[in-house]
Coordinates of C-alpha atoms in Angstrom, one line a residue:
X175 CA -177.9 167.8 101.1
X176 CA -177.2 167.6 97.2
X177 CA -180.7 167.0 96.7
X178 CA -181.6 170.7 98.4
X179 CA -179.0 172.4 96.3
X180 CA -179.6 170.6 92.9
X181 CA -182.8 172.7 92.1
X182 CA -180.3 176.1 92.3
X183 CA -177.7 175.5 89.2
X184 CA -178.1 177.4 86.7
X185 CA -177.9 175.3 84.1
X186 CA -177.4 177.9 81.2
X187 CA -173.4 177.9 82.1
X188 CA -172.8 175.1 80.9
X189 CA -175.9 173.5 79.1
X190 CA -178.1 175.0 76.3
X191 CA -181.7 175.9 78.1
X192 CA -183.5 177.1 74.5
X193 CA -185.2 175.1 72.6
X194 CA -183.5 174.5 68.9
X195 CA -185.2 176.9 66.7
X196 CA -186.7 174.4 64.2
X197 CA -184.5 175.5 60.9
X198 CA -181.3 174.4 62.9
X199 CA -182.1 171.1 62.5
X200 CA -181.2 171.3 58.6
X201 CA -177.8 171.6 60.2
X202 CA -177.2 167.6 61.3
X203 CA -180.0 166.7 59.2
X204 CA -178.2 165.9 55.5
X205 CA -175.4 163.6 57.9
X206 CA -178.4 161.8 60.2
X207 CA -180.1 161.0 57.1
X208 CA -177.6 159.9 55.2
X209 CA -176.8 157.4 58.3
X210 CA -180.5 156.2 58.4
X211 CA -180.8 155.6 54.9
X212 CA -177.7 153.9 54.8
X213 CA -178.8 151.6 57.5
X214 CA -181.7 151.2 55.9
X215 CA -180.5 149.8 52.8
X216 CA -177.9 147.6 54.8
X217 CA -180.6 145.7 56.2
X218 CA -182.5 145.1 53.0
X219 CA -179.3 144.4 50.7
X220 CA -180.4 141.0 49.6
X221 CA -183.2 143.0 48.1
X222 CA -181.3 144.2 44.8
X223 CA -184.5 145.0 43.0
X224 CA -185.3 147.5 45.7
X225 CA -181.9 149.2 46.1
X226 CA -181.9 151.6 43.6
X227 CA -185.7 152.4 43.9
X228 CA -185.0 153.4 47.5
X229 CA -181.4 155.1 47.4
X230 CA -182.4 157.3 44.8
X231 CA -185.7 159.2 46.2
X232 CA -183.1 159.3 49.4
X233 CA -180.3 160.8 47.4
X234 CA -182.9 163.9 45.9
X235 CA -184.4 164.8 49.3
X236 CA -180.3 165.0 50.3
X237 CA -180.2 167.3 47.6
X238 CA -183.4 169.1 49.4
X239 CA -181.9 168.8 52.3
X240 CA -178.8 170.5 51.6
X241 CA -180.2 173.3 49.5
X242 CA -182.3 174.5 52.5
X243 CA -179.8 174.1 54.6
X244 CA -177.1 176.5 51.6
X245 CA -180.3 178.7 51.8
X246 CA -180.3 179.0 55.3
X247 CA -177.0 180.3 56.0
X248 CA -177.1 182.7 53.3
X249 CA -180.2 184.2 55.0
X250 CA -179.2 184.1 58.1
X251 CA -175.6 184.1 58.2
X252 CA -173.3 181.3 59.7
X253 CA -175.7 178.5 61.9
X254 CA -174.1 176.2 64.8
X255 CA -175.8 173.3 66.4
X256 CA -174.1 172.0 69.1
X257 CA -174.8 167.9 70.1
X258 CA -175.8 166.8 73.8
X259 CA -176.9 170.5 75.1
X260 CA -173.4 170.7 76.5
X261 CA -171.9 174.3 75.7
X262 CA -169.1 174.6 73.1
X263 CA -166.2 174.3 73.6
X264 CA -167.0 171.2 75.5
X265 CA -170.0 170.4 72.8
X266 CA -169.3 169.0 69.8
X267 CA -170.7 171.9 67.4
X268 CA -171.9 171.5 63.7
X269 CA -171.2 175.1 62.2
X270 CA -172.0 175.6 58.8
X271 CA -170.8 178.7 56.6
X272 CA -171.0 179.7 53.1
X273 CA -167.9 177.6 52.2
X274 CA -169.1 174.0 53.9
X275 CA -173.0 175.1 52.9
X276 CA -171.7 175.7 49.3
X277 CA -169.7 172.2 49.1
X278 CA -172.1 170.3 50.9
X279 CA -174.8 171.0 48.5
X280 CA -172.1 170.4 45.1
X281 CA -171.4 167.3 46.5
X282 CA -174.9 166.2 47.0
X283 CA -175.7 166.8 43.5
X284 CA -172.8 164.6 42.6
X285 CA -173.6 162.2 44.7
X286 CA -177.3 162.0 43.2
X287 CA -175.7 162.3 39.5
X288 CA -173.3 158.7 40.5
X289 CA -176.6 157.3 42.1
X290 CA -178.6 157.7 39.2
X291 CA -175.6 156.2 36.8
X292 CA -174.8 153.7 38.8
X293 CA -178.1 151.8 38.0
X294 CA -176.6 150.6 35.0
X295 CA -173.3 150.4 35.7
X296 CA -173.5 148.6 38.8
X297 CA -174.8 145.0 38.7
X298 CA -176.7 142.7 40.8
X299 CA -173.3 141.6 42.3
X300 CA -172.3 144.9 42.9
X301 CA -175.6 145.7 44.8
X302 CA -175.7 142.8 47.0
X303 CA -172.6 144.2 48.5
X304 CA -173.9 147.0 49.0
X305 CA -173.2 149.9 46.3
X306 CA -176.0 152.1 48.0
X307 CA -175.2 151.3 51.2
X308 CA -171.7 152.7 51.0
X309 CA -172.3 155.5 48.7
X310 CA -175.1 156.7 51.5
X311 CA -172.3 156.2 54.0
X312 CA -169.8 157.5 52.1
X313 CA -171.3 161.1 52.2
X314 CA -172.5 161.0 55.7
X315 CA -168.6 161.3 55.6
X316 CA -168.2 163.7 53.2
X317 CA -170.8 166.0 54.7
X318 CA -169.9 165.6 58.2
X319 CA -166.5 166.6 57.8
X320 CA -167.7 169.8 55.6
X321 CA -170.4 170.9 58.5
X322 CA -168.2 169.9 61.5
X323 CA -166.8 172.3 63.7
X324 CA -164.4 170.2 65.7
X325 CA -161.2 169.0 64.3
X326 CA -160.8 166.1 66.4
X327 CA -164.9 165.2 64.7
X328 CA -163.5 166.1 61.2
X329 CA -160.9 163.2 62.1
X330 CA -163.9 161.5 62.8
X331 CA -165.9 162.1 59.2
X332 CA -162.1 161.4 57.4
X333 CA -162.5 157.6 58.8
X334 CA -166.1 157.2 58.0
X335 CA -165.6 158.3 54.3
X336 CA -162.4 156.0 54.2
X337 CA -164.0 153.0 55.4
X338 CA -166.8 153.3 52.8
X339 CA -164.7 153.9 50.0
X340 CA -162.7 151.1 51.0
X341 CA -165.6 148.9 50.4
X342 CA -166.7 150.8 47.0
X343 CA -163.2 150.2 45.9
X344 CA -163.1 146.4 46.0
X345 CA -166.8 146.2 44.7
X346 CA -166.0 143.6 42.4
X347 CA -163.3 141.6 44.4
X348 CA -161.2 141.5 41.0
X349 CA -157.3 141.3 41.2
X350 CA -156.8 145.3 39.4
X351 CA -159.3 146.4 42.3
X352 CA -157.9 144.9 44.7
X353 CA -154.2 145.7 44.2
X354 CA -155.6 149.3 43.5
X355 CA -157.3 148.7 46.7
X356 CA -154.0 148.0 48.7
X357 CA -152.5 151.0 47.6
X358 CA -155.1 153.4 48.4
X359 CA -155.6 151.6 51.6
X360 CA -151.6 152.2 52.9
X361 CA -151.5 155.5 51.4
X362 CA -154.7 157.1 53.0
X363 CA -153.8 155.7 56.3
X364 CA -150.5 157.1 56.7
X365 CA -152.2 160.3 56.0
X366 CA -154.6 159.8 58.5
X367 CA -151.9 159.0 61.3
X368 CA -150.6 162.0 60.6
X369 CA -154.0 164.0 61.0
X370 CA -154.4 162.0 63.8
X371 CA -151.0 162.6 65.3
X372 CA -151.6 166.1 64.6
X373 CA -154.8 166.8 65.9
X374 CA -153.6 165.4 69.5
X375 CA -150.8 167.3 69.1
X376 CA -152.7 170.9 68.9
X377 CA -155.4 169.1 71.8
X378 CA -152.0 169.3 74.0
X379 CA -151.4 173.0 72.9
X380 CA -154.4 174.5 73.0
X381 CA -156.9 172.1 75.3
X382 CA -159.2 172.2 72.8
X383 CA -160.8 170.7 69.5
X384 CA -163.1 173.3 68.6
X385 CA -162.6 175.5 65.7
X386 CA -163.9 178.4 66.7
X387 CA -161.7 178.2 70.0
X388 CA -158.6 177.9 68.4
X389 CA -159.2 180.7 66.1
X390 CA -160.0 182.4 69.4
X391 CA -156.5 181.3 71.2
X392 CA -154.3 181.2 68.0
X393 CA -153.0 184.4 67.5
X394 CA -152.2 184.6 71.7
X395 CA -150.0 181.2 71.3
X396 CA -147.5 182.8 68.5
X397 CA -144.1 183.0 69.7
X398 CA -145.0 180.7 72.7
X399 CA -145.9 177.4 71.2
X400 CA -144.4 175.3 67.9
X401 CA -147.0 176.1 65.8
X402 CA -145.3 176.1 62.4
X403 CA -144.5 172.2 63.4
X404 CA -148.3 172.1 63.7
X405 CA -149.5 173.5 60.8
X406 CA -146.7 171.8 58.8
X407 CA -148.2 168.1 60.3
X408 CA -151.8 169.3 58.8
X409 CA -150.3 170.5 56.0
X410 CA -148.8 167.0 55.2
X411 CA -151.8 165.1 56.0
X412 CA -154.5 166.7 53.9
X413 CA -152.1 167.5 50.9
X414 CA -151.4 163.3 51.2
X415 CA -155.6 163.4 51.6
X416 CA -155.8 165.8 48.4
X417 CA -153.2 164.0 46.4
X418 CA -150.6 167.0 45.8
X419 CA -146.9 166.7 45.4
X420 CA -145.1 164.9 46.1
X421 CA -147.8 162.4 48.1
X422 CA -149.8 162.2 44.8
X423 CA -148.4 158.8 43.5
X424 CA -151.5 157.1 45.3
X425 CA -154.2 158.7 42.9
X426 CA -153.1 157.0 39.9
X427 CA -152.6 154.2 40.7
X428 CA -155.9 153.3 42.4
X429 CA -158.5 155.5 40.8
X430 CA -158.7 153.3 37.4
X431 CA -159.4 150.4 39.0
X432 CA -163.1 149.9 40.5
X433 CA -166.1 150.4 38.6
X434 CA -166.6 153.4 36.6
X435 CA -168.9 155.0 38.8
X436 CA -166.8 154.7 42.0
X437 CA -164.2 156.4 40.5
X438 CA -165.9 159.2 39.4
X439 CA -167.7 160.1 42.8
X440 CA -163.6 159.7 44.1
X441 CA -162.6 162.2 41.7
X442 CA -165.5 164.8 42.5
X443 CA -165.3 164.3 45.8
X444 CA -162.5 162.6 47.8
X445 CA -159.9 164.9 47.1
X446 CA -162.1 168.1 47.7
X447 CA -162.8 167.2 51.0
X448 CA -158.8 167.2 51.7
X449 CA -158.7 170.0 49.6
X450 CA -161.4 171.4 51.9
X451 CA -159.5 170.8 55.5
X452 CA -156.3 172.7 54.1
X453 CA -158.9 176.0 53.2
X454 CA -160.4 175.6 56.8
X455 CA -157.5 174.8 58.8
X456 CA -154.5 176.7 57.4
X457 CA -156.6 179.6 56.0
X458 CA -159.0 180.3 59.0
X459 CA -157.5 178.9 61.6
X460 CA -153.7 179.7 61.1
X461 CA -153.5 182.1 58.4
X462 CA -150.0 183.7 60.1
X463 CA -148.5 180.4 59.8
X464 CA -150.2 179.7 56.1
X465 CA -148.3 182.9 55.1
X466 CA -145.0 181.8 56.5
X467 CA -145.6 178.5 54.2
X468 CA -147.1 180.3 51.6
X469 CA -144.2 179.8 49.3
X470 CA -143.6 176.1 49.5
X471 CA -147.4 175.6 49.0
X472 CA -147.0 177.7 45.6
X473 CA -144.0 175.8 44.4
X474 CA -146.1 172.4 45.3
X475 CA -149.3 173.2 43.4
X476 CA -146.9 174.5 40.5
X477 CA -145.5 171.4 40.4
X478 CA -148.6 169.4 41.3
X479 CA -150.7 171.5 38.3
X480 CA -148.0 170.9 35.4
X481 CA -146.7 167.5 36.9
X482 CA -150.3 166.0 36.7
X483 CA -151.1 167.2 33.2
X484 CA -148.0 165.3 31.9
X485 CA -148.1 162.4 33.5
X486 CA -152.0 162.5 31.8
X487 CA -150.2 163.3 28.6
X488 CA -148.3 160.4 28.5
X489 CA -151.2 157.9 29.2
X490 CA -152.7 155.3 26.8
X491 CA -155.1 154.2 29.4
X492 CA -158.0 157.1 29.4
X493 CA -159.2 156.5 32.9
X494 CA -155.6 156.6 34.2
X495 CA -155.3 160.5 32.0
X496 CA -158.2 161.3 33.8
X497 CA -156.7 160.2 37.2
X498 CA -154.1 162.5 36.6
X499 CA -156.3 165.5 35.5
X500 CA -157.6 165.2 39.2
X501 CA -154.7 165.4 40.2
X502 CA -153.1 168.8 38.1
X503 CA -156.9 170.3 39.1
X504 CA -155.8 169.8 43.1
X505 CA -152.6 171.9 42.0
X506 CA -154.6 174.7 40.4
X507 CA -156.9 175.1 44.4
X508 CA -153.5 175.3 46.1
X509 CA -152.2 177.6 43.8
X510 CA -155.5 179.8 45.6
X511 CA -154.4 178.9 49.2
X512 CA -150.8 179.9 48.6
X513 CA -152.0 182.9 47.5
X514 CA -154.0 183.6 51.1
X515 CA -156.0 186.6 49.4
X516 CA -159.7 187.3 48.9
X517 CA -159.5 186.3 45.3
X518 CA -156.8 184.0 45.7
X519 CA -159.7 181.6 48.1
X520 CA -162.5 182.8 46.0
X521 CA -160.6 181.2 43.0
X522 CA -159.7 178.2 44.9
X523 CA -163.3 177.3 46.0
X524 CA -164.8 178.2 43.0
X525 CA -162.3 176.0 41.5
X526 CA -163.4 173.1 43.7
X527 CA -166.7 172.8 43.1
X528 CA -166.4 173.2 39.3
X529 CA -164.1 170.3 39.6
X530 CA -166.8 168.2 41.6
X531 CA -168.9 168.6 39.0
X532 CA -166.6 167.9 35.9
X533 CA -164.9 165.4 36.9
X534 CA -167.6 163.2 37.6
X535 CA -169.3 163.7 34.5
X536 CA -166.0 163.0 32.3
X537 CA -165.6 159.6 34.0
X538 CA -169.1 159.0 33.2
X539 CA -168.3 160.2 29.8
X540 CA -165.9 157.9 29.5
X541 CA -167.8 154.9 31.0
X542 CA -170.2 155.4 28.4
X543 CA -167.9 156.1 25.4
X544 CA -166.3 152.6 27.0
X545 CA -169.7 151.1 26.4
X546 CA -170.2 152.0 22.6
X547 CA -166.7 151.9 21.5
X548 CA -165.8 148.9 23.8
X549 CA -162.2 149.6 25.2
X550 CA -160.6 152.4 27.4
X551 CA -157.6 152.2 26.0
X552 CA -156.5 154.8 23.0
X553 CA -154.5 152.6 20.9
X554 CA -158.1 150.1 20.6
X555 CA -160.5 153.2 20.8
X556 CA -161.7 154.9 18.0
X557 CA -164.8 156.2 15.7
X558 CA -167.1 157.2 19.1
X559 CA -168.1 160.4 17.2
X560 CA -169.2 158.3 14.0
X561 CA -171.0 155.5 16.7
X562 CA -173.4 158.6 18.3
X563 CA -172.6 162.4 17.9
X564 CA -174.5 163.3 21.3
X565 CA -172.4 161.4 23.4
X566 CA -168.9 163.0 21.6
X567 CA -170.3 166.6 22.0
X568 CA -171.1 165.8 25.8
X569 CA -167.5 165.0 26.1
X570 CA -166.5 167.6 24.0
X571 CA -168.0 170.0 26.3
X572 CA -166.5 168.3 29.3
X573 CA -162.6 168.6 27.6
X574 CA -162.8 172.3 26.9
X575 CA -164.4 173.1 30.8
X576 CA -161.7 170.8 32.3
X577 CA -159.1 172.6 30.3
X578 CA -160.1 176.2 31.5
X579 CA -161.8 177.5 27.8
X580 CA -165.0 179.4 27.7
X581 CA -168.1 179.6 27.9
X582 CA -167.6 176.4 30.5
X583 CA -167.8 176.8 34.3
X584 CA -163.4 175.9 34.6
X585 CA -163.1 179.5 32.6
X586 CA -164.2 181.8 35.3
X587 CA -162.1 180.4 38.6
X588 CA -158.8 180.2 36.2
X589 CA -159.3 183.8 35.5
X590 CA -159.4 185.1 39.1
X591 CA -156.4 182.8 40.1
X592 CA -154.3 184.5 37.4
X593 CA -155.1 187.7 38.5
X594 CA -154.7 187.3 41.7
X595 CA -151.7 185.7 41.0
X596 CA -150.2 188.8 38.9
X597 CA -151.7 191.3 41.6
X598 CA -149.2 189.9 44.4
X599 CA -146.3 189.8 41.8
X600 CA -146.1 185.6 41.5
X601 CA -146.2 185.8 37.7
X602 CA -144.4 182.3 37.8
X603 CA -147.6 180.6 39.3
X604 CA -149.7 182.4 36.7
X605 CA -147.5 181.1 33.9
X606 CA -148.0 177.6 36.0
X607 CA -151.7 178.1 36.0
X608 CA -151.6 179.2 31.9
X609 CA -149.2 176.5 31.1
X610 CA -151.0 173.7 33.1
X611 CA -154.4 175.2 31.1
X612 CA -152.4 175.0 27.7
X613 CA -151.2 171.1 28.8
X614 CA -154.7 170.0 29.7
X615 CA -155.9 171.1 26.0
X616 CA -153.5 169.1 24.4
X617 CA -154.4 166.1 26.6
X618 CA -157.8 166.3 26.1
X619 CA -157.4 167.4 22.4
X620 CA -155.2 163.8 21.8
X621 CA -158.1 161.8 23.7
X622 CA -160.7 163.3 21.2
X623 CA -158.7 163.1 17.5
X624 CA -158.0 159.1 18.8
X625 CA -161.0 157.8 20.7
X626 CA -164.2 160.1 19.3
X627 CA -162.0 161.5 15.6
X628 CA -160.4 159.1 14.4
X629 CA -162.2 156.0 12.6
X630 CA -162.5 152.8 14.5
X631 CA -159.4 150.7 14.2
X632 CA -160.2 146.8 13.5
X633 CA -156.9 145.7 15.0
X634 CA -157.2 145.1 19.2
X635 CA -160.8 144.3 18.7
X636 CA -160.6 141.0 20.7
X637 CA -158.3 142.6 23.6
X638 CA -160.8 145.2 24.0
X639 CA -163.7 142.8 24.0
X640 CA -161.7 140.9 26.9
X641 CA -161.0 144.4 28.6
X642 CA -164.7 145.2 28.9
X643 CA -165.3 141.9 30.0
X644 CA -162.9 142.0 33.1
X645 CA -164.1 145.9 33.6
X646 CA -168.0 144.5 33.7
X647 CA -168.9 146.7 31.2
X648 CA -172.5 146.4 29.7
X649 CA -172.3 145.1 25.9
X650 CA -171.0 147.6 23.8
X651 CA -173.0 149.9 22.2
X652 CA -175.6 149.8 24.7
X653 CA -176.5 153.3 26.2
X654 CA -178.6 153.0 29.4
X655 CA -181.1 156.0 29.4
X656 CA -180.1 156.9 33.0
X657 CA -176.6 157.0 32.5
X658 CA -176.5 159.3 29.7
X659 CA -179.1 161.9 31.6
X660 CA -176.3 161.8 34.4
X661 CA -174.1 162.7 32.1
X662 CA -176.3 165.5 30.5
X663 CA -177.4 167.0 33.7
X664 CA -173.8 167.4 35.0
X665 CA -173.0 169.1 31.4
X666 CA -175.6 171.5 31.5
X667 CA -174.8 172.7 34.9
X668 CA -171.2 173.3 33.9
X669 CA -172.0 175.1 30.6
X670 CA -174.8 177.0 32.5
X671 CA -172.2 178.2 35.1
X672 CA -169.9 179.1 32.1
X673 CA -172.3 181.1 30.9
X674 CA -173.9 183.0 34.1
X675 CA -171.2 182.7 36.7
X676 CA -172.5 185.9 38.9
X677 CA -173.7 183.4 41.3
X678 CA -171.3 181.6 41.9
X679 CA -169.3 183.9 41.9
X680 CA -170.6 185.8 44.7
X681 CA -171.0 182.7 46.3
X682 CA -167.3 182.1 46.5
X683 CA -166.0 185.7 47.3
X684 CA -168.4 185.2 50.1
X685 CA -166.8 181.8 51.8
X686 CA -163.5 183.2 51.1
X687 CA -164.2 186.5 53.1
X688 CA -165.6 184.1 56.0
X689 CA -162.4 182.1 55.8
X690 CA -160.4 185.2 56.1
X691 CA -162.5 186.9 58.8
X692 CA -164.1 184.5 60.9
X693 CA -165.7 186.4 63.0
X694 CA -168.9 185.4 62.0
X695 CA -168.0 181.6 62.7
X696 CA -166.7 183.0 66.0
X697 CA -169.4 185.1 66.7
X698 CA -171.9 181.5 65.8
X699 CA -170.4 179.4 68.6
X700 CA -169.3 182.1 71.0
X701 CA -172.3 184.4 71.9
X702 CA -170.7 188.3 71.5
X703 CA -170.4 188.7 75.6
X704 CA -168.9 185.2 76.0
X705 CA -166.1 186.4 73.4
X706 CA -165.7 189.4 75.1
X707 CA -165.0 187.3 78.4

């Protein structure tokens, strides 16, 4: 009897029927590749020699991959892809908009630039257990959790990115990594209970995971379900994930530790991808609730902005300064979802990618100036301008962009916070945002006069030697060709954004507008007349 009625479903109600049009599959392809390639190298990690010669070809057809893919939505509008022909909701979807197109593609190129410097400053050691491995697993994570559509999957992309950078963070196995390591590992898993906590929390509200779903059913369940106890749980979680205050004491106090390259793909990209999850779900998702909150997240990214540029004020250790930079950045991208207008997110993504891309560069900057002048520390450093100009104008370059100054790509997003910032009436956050901007000049200003300014000093010679011997520095002086493009590459970019910002720019207002309307997200998943239903 079944077999007589099987042949009369109509499988379109709950399956997809249509073949996938052959420029969807960008859509999963940047996270399937990066879990191939990672596998890949797994299996050959004995073969050192080879690592690098395979992980970095993979790493620039990533980049092609999510530059099509960035192309593709801006063509076409938002793109979904839903796993196992099953029909969202039940599907897990991929949906990719301007925002996760535009961060998946930054954090690519980031990804490439630590590749490529991490050929010298990662050693045979450090690639038998498995460097390239991790970092090709570590932004399967990244990405998956920017192109996801289902919270319960972005949950999913959190662990994978944790568990990798557990592994970058020991690389090394020495006793600073592995205390650093401890700390980052209790930290970053209360944070994920939480999301985890939460996310089977709003499962038991709404009976669903899917994004577009919930925006669907969110504004129906005010006033009948606990949201704001919802949306406070997520908001708890990713500000932990982002290191804001007052769940910011983690950052610090791991981020010095492993090798330098590690903790400059951390500081690009770690704490964007939390930063990232609070734009998604409190901005598209539960905007009426982000504006009932909207006040404690402004007096939080105040305080995370101008708390983080002291505590890198008072720091002798460079690498811990910058650790602390991350942190006051992460301040200045709230201040932009507190805001919860069209320039306030455009500011606050804008603001996000710039940071990828500067704050990877200064810890390579500092990595290298490590290498010539041979200590991180300020008190030992000294006479890196004398030692090679190029390198100290790099940096140079790098201090004035993180700071906000022009014509450097951290100029442009500072200026639309503050005016977005004055047009509501919350001159107190703009003052935040100036004052942070004034702090993070003098910080960088006191790292230059001492470490590239001021002539070496020829006391603390042997304490630095030691230093860059327990830090598995390369001898000092030694500039590996690779490293310094890195560098260079990630320094042009900034100062050519500085100079032509239009594009990104646009870019920006455009994720923003999707955040705040998300109709088009909606309209990706839901086909108009099953919305309509």
């Amino acid at each position: 009897m079944a077999g007589k009625t099987a042949g009369l479903e109509d499988l379109s109600v709950a399956f997809v029927t249509e073949p996938v049009a052959a420029a969807d599959w960008l859509i999963a392809a940047p996270v399937v590749f990066c879990l191939m390639a990672g596998a890949a190298l797994l299996m050959l990690r004995k073969r050192t020699d080879l690592q690098p010669l395979i992980a970095l070809p993979a790493l620039v057809v990533l980049n092609g991959l999510t530059l099509g893919l960035l192309a593709h939505v801006l063509l076409n509008g938002t793109v979904t892809m839903t796993m196992g022909r099953w029909l969202p909701p039940f599907g897990i979807s991929f949906t990719v908009d301007p925002l996760s197109g535009f961060f998946a593609a930054t954090s690519a190129l980031v990804a490439l630039a630590a590749g490529i410097y991490g050929r010298s400053d990662v050693d045979h050691s450090g690639r038998r257990y498995g460097f390239y491995p991790f970092l090709l697993l570590i932004m399967a994570g990244v990405l998956g959790a920017f192109l996801t559509g289902d919270i319960f999957n972005l949950y999913v992309w959190f662990e994978v990115l944790l568990i990798s950078s557990f592994g970058l963070l020991v690389l090394g196995s020495e006793r600073g990594q592995l205390d650093g390591g401890v700390k980052y590992a209790f930290l970053n898993l209360i944070a994920t209970t939480l999301f985890l906590v939460a996310t089977g929390y709003l499962y038991g509200l709404f009976g669903t995971l899917n994004m577009a779903d919930i925006a669907i059913k969110a504004s129906d369940l005010r006033g009948t379900a606990p949201l704001m106890t919802l949306v406070a749980l997520f908001l708890l979680a990713f500000a932990m994930k982002a290191a804001a205050f007052p769940v910011n004491f983690w950052l610090p106090a791991s981020y010095h530790t492993p090798r330098l390259v590690v903790s400059a793909l951390f500081a690009g990209l770690l704490t964007k991808v939390g930063v990232y999850a609070l734009l998604r779900i409190l901005g598209m998702l539960f905007p009426m609730q982000r504006d009932e909150l909207a006040l404690i997240i402004a007096i939080a990214a105040a305080l995370t902005m101008v708390l983080g540029v002291m505590g890198a004020l008072a720091q002798n250790d460079i690498r811990r300064a910058l650790g602390f930079l991350v942190i006051s950045g992460i301040g200045v991208m709230m201040a932009g979802l507190a805001l919860g207008s069209p320039a306030g997110f455009s500011g606050a993504i804008f603001y996000a990618a710039h940071s990828m891309i500067v704050m990877t560069a200064l810890y390579f900057a500092v990595g290298i100036g490590a290498r010539l002048g041979g200590s991180f520390e300020l008190t030992s450093a000294g006479g890196l301008y004398a030692r090679n100009a190029m390198l100290a104008m790099l940096t140079l370059m790098l201090f004035l962009s993180v700071s906000g100054l022009p014509p450097f790509s951290g100029f442009w997003p500072k200026v639309v916070l503050v005016k977005a910032s004055l047009d509501v009436g919350a001159w107190w956050l703009a003052g935040a945002i100036l004052v942070t901007g004034l702090l993070t000049t003098i910080t960088v200003g006191r790292i230059w006069a001492l470490a590239y300014w001021r002539p070496s000093p020829e006391e603390g010679r042997l304490e630095a030697t030691q230093e860059i011997a327990n830090a598995r520095i390369s001898v000092p002086g030694a500039l590996p060709r690779g490293a310094v493009a890195a560098l260079a590459g990630l320094v042009i970019l900034t100062v050519a954004v500085g100079i032509w910002p239009e594009p990104v720019l646009v870019l920006s207002q455009d994720a923003a507008l999707g955040l705040l309307d998300p109709s088009d997200y909606v309209l990706s998943v839901f086909p108009a007349q099953e919305v309509s239903q």
